[in-house]
Structures are given as C-alpha cells and as structure tokens.
MMTF fields as JSON, N, C-alpha, C and O atoms, coordinates in Angstrom:
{
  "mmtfVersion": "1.0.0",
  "mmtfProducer": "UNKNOWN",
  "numBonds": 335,
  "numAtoms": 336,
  "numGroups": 84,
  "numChains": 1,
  "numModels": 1,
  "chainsPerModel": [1],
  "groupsPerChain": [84],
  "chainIdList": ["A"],
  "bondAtomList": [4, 2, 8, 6, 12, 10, 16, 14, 20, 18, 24, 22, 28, 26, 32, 30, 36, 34, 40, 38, 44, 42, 48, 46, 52, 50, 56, 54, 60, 58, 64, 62, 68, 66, 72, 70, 76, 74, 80, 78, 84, 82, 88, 86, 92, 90, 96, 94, 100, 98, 104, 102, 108, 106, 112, 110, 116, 114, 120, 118, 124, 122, 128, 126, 132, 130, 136, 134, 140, 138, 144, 142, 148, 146, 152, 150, 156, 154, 160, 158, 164, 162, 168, 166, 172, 170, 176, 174, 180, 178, 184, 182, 188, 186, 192, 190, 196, 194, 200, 198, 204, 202, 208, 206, 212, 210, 216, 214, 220, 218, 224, 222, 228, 226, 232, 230, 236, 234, 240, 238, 244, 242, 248, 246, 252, 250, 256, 254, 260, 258, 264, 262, 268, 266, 272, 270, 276, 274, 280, 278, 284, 282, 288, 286, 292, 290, 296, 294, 300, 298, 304, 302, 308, 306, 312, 310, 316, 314, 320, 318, 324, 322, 328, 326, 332, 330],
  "bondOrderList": [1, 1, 1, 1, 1, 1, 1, 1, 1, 1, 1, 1, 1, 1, 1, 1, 1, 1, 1, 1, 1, 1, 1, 1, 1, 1, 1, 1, 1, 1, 1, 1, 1, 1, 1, 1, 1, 1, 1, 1, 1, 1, 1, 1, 1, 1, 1, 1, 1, 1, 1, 1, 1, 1, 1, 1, 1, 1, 1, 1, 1, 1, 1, 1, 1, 1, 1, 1, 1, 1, 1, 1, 1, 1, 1, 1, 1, 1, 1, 1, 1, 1, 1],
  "groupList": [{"groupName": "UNK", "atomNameList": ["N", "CA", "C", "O"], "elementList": ["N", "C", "C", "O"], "formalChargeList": [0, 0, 0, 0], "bondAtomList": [1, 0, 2, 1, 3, 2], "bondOrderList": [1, 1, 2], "singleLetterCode": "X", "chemCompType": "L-PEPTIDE LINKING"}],
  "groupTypeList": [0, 0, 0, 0, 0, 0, 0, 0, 0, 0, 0, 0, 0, 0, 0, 0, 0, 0, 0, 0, 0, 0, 0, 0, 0, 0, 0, 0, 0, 0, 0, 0, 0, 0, 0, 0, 0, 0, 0, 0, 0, 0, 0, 0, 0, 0, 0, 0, 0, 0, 0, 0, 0, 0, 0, 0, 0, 0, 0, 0, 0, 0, 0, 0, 0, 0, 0, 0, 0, 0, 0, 0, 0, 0, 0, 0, 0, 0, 0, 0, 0, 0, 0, 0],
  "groupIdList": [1, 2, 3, 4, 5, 6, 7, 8, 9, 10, 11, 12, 13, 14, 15, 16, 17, 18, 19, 20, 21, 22, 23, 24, 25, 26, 27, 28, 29, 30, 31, 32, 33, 34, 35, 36, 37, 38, 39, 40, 41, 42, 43, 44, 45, 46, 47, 48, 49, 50, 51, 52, 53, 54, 55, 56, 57, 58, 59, 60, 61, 62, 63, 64, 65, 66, 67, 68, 69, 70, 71, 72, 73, 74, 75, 76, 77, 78, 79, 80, 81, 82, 83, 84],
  "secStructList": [7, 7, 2, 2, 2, 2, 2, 2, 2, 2, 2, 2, 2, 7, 7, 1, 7, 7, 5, 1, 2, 2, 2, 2, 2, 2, 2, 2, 2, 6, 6, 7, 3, 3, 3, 7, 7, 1, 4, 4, 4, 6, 6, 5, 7, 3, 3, 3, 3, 6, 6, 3, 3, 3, 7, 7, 5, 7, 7, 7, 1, 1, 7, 5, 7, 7, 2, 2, 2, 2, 2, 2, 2, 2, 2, 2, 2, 2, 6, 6, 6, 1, 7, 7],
  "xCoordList": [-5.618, -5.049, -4.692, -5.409, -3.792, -2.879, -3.506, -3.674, -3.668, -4.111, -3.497, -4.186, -2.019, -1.334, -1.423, -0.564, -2.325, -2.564, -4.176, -4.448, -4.987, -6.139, -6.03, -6.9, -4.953, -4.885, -4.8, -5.405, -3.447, -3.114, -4.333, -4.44, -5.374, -6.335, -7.366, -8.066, -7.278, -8.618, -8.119, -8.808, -6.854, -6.457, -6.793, -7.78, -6.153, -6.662, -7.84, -8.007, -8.703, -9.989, -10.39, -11.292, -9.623, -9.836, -11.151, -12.0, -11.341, -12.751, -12.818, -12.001, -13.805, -13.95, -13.902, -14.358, -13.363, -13.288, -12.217, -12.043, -10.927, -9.652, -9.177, -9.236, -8.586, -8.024, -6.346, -5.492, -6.308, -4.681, -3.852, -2.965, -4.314, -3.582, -3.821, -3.123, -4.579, -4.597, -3.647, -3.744, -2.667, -2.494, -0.843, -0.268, -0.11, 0.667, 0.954, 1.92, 0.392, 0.531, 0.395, 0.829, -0.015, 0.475, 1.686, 2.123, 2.345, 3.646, 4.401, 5.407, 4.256, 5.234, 5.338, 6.348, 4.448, 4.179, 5.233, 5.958, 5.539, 6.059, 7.397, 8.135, 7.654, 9.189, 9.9, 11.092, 8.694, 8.691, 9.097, 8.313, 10.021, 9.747, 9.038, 8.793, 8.792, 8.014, 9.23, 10.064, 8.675, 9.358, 8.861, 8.619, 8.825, 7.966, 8.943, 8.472, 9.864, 10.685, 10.816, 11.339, 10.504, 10.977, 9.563, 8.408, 9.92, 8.604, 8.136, 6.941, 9.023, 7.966, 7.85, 8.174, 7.319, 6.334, 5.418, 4.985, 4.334, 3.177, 2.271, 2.495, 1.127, 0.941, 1.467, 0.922, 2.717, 3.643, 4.504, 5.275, 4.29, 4.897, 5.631, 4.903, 6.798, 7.624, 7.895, 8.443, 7.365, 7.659, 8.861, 8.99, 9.933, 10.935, 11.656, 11.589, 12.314, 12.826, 13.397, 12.965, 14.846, 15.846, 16.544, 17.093, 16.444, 16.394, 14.898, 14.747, 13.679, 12.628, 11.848, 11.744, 11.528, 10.287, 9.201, 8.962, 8.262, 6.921, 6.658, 6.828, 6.157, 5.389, 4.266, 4.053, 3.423, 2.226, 1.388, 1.836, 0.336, -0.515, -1.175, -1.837, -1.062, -2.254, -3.129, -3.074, -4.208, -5.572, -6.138, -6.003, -6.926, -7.665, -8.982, -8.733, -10.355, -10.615, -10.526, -10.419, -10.56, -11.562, -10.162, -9.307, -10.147, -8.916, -8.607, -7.63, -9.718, -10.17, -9.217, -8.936, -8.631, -7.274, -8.084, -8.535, -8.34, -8.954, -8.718, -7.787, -9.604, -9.738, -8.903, -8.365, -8.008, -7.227, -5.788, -4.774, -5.761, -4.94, -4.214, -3.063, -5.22, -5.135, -4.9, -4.232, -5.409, -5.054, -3.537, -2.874, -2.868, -1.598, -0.395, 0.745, -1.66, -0.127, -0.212, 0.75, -1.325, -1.405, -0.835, -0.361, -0.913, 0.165, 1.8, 2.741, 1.841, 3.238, 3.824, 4.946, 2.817, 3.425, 3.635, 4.601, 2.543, 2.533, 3.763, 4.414, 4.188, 5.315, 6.252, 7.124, 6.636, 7.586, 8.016, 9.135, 6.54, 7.008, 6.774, 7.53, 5.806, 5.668, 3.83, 3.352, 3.152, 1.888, 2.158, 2.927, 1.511, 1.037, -0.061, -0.53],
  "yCoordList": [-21.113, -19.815, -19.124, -19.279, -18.502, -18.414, -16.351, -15.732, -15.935, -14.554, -13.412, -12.498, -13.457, -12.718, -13.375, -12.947, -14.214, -14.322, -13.728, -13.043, -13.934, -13.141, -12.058, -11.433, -11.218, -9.518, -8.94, -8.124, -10.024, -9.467, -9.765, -9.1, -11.022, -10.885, -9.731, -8.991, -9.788, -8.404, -7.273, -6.757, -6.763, -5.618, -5.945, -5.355, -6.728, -6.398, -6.57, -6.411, -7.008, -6.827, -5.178, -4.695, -4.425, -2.688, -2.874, -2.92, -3.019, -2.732, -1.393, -0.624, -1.014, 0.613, 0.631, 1.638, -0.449, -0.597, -0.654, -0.553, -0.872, -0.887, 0.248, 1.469, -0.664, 0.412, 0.822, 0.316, 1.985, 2.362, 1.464, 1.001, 1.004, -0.603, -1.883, -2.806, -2.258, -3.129, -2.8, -3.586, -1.768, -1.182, -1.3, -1.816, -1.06, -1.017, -2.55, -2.751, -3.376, -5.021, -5.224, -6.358, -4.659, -4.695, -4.962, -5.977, -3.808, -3.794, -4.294, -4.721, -4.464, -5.211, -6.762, -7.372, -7.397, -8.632, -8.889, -9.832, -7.419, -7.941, -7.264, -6.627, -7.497, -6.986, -5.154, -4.847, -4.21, -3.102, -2.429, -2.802, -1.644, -0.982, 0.494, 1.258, 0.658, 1.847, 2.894, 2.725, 4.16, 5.48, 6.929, 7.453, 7.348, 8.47, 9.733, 10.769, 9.528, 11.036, 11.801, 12.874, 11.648, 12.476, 13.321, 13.01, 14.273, 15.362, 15.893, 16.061, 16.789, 17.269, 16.581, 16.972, 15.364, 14.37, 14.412, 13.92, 15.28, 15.236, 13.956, 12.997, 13.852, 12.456, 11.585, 10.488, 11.635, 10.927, 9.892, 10.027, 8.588, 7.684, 7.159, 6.808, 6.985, 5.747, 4.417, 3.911, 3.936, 2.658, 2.344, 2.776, 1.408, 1.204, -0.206, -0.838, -0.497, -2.035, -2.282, -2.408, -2.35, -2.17, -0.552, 0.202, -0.274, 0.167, 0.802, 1.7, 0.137, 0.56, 1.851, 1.775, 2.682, 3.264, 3.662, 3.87, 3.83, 4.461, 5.212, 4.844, 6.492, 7.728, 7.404, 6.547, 7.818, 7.765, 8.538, 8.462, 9.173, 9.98, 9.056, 8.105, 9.232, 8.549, 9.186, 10.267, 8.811, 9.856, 9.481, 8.404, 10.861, 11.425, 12.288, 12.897, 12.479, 11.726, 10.358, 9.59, 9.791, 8.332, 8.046, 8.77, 6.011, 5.466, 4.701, 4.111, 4.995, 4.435, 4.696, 5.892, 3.994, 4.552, 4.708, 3.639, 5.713, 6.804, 5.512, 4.763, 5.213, 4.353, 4.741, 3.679, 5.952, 5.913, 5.927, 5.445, 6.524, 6.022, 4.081, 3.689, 3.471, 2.315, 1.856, 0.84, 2.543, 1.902, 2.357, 1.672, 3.424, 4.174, 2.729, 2.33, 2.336, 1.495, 0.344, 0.26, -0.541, -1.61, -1.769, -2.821, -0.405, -0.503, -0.275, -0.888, 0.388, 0.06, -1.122, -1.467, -1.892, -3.296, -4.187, -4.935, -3.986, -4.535, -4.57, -5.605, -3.238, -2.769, -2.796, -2.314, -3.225, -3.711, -5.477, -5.959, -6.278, -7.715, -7.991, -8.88, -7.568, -8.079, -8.243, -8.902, -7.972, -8.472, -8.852, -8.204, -10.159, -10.559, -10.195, -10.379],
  "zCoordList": [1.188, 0.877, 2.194, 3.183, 2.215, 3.698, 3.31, 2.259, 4.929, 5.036, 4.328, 3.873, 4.215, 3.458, 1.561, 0.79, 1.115, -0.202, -0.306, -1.292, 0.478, 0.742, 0.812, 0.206, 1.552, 1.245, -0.222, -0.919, -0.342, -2.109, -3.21, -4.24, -2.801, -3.744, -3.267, -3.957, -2.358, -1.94, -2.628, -3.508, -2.296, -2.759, -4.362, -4.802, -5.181, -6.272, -7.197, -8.406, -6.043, -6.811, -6.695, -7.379, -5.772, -5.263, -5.116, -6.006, -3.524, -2.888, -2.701, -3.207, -1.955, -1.697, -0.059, 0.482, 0.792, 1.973, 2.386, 3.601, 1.332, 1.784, 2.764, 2.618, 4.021, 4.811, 4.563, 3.835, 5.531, 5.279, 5.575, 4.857, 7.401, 7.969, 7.041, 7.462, 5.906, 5.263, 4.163, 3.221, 3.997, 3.179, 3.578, 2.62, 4.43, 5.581, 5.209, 4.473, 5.539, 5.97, 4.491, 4.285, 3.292, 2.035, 1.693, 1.15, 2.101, 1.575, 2.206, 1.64, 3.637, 4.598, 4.072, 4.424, 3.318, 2.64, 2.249, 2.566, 0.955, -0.131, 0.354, -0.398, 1.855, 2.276, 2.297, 2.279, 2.34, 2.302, 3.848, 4.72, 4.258, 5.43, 5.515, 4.581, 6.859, 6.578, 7.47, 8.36, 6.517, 7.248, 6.774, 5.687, 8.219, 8.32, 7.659, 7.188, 7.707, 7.345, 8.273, 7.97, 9.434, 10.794, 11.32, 11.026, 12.029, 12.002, 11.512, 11.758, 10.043, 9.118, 8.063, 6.942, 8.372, 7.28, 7.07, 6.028, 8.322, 8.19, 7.989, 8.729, 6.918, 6.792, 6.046, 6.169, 4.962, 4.374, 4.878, 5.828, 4.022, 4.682, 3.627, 2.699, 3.446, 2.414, 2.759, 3.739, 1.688, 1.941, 1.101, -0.044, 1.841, 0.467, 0.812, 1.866, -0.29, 0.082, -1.067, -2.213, -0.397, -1.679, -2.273, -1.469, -3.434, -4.621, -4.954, -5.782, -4.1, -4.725, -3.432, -2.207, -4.184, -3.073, -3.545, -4.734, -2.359, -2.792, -1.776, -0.614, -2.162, -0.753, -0.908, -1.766, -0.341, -0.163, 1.087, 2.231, 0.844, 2.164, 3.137, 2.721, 4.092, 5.204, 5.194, 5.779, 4.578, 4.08, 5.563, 6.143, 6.104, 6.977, 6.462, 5.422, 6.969, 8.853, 8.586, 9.543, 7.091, 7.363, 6.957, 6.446, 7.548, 7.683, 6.017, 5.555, 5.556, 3.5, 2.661, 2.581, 2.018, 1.082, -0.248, -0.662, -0.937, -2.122, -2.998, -2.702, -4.151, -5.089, -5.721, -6.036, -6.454, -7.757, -6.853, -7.356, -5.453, -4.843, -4.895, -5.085, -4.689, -4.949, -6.351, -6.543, -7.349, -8.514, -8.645, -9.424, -7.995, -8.937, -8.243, -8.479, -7.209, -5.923, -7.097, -7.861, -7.267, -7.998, -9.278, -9.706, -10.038, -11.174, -10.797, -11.301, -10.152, -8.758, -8.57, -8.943, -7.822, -7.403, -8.833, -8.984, -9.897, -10.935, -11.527, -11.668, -11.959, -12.662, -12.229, -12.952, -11.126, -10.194, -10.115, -9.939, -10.338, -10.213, -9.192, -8.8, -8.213, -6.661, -6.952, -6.029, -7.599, -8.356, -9.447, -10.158, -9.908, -11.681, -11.933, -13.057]
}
C-alpha cells in the first residue's frame, strides 16, 4: 500500500489526530490546488480542481482538523467520487 493510499485510509477511519498538513496532502492527492484568496482570507483556504471547490478554516492554536469538520470533507470527497 503506497503512502498516499495510507492517508486516504487513515483519513477515513477519522482519527482525532488528523492534522491540517495531513489534510492539505489530502486533497493535493486527489489533484486539488490550494488558494488563499489573497490577504483578507484570514484563515480560509480553497481548495479546487476543476469545476469543483471546497473552503475550509485552518483551525488554530492546535494544528487538529475538528472531527465534524472532517466528517462534512469525507461526505465531500464521497459525494464527489474521489472516495468510495
């Protein structure tokens, strides 16, 4: 099993350790770029590729991406066709 099939199974078992950078190298997987929106983005980042996007917060102090955070992405990727 090659490291980028190990992310996608980690992620969807949703640990409570997932980081933001594990999170990042998520979507870059499945061919996503990232973009900040300029300076007033604050902590908002889009990811998009194609036709498709997703925003999302860079949660702070801790680098931990929020559990229902993670579930809204996973029905995301799901409902998209980039997870089975």
């Amino acid at each position: 099993m090659s490291t980028k099939e190990k992310l996608i199974e980690r992620f969807k078992q949703q640990p409570k350790d997932f980081t933001f950078d594990e999170l990042v190298r998520l979507f870059q997987i499945f061919g996503f770029t990232i973009d900040n929106k300029g300076k007033t983005s604050g902590s908002r980042l889009l990811f998009e590729k194609n036709d498709k996007s997703y925003v999302v917060h860079k949660p702070h102090p801790s680098n931990i991406v929020k559990r229902y955070v993670m579930k809204q992405i996973l029905d995301y990727l799901i409902g998209n066709g980039f997870i089975k």
